[in-house]
Amino acid sequence: MSRLTELVRFVLALVAFLWLSAPFAGLLTPPDPFTQIIALGVGAVGAVPAAVVFVRRSHSLERLYGYLLAANVLVIPVAFIGAGVLFLLRTALPVSVSSSGLVQTIEGALLVSAAYLLAFHLVYRGGYARLKTRFA
């Protein structure tokens, strides 16, 4: 593999991993655009080594971007369903549960992580192919 091809693969993988870290940066920092840019820089601390490992092991960019698409599509329905379940749990509890900023941050991180895990199962573990054969 030529150096130029490796560089292109590295840049594309880095963009994908930074895109995947963006929701966590949005959850952990205030909605100020400059703070978000700094948080993405902090996210690059994990994205750069992940992109290097990705390129060195010659993983498929097509699957990575399929995962990125699936994760971005699944975040919304998982967030709606998860927020509904959390609302029902809060109303069913006999005691009043306060929804502080830390609790909302943890809930948001759990919901985004659940969407990422579901997308990983669909793309990398063959869940989508099994669903397609079952309903076809």
PDB file of C-alpha atoms in Angstrom, residues 43-95:
ATOM      1  CA  GLY A  43     -11.498  13.865  21.493  1.00  0.00           C
ATOM      2  CA  ALA A  44      -8.663  13.773  18.967  1.00  0.00           C
ATOM      3  CA  VAL A  45      -6.449  12.406  21.739  1.00  0.00           C
ATOM      4  CA  GLY A  46      -8.405   9.153  21.432  1.00  0.00           C
ATOM      5  CA  ALA A  47      -9.274   9.413  17.731  1.00  0.00           C
ATOM      6  CA  VAL A  48      -5.711   9.681  16.422  1.00  0.00           C
ATOM      7  CA  PRO A  49      -4.465   6.416  17.997  1.00  0.00           C
ATOM      8  CA  ALA A  50      -7.692   4.671  16.947  1.00  0.00           C
ATOM      9  CA  ALA A  51      -7.177   5.844  13.352  1.00  0.00           C
ATOM     10  CA  VAL A  52      -3.535   4.699  13.405  1.00  0.00           C
ATOM     11  CA  VAL A  53      -4.532   1.236  14.634  1.00  0.00           C
ATOM     12  CA  PHE A  54      -7.346   1.140  12.075  1.00  0.00           C
ATOM     13  CA  VAL A  55      -4.980   1.907   9.179  1.00  0.00           C
ATOM     14  CA  ARG A  56      -2.205  -0.423  10.407  1.00  0.00           C
ATOM     15  CA  ARG A  57      -4.587  -3.382  10.666  1.00  0.00           C
ATOM     16  CA  SER A  58      -6.122  -2.612   7.248  1.00  0.00           C
ATOM     17  CA  HIS A  59      -9.733  -2.632   8.385  1.00  0.00           C
ATOM     18  CA  SER A  60     -12.476  -1.788   5.901  1.00  0.00           C
ATOM     19  CA  LEU A  61     -13.352   1.873   5.455  1.00  0.00           C
ATOM     20  CA  GLU A  62     -16.642   0.817   3.890  1.00  0.00           C
ATOM     21  CA  ARG A  63     -17.667  -0.962   7.092  1.00  0.00           C
ATOM     22  CA  LEU A  64     -16.474   1.933   9.254  1.00  0.00           C
ATOM     23  CA  TYR A  65     -18.598   4.398   7.317  1.00  0.00           C
ATOM     24  CA  GLY A  66     -21.503   1.934   7.368  1.00  0.00           C
ATOM     25  CA  TYR A  67     -21.129   1.873  11.131  1.00  0.00           C
ATOM     26  CA  LEU A  68     -20.966   5.669  11.236  1.00  0.00           C
ATOM     27  CA  LEU A  69     -24.170   5.912   9.191  1.00  0.00           C
ATOM     28  CA  ALA A  70     -25.957   3.305  11.302  1.00  0.00           C
ATOM     29  CA  ALA A  71     -24.872   4.989  14.549  1.00  0.00           C
ATOM     30  CA  ASN A  72     -26.062   8.405  13.378  1.00  0.00           C
ATOM     31  CA  VAL A  73     -29.392   6.993  12.212  1.00  0.00           C
ATOM     32  CA  LEU A  74     -29.977   4.999  15.408  1.00  0.00           C
ATOM     33  CA  VAL A  75     -29.147   7.783  17.874  1.00  0.00           C
ATOM     34  CA  ILE A  76     -32.518   9.505  17.385  1.00  0.00           C
ATOM     35  CA  PRO A  77     -34.853   6.482  17.851  1.00  0.00           C
ATOM     36  CA  VAL A  78     -32.778   5.109  20.724  1.00  0.00           C
ATOM     37  CA  ALA A  79     -32.836   8.527  22.404  1.00  0.00           C
ATOM     38  CA  PHE A  80     -36.620   8.829  22.005  1.00  0.00           C
ATOM     39  CA  ILE A  81     -37.294   5.321  23.294  1.00  0.00           C
ATOM     40  CA  GLY A  82     -34.760   5.655  26.105  1.00  0.00           C
ATOM     41  CA  ALA A  83     -36.091   9.043  27.192  1.00  0.00           C
ATOM     42  CA  GLY A  84     -39.630   7.621  27.202  1.00  0.00           C
ATOM     43  CA  VAL A  85     -38.574   4.660  29.330  1.00  0.00           C
ATOM     44  CA  LEU A  86     -36.706   6.951  31.726  1.00  0.00           C
ATOM     45  CA  PHE A  87     -39.775   9.204  31.968  1.00  0.00           C
ATOM     46  CA  LEU A  88     -41.981   6.210  32.770  1.00  0.00           C
ATOM     47  CA  LEU A  89     -39.510   5.026  35.399  1.00  0.00           C
ATOM     48  CA  ARG A  90     -39.405   8.462  37.004  1.00  0.00           C
ATOM     49  CA  THR A  91     -43.202   8.687  37.169  1.00  0.00           C
ATOM     50  CA  ALA A  92     -43.560   5.124  38.477  1.00  0.00           C
ATOM     51  CA  LEU A  93     -41.150   5.634  41.379  1.00  0.00           C
ATOM     52  CA  PRO A  94     -42.836   6.575  44.644  1.00  0.00           C
ATOM     53  CA  VAL A  95     -40.141   9.130  45.509  1.00  0.00           C
TER      54      VAL A  95
END
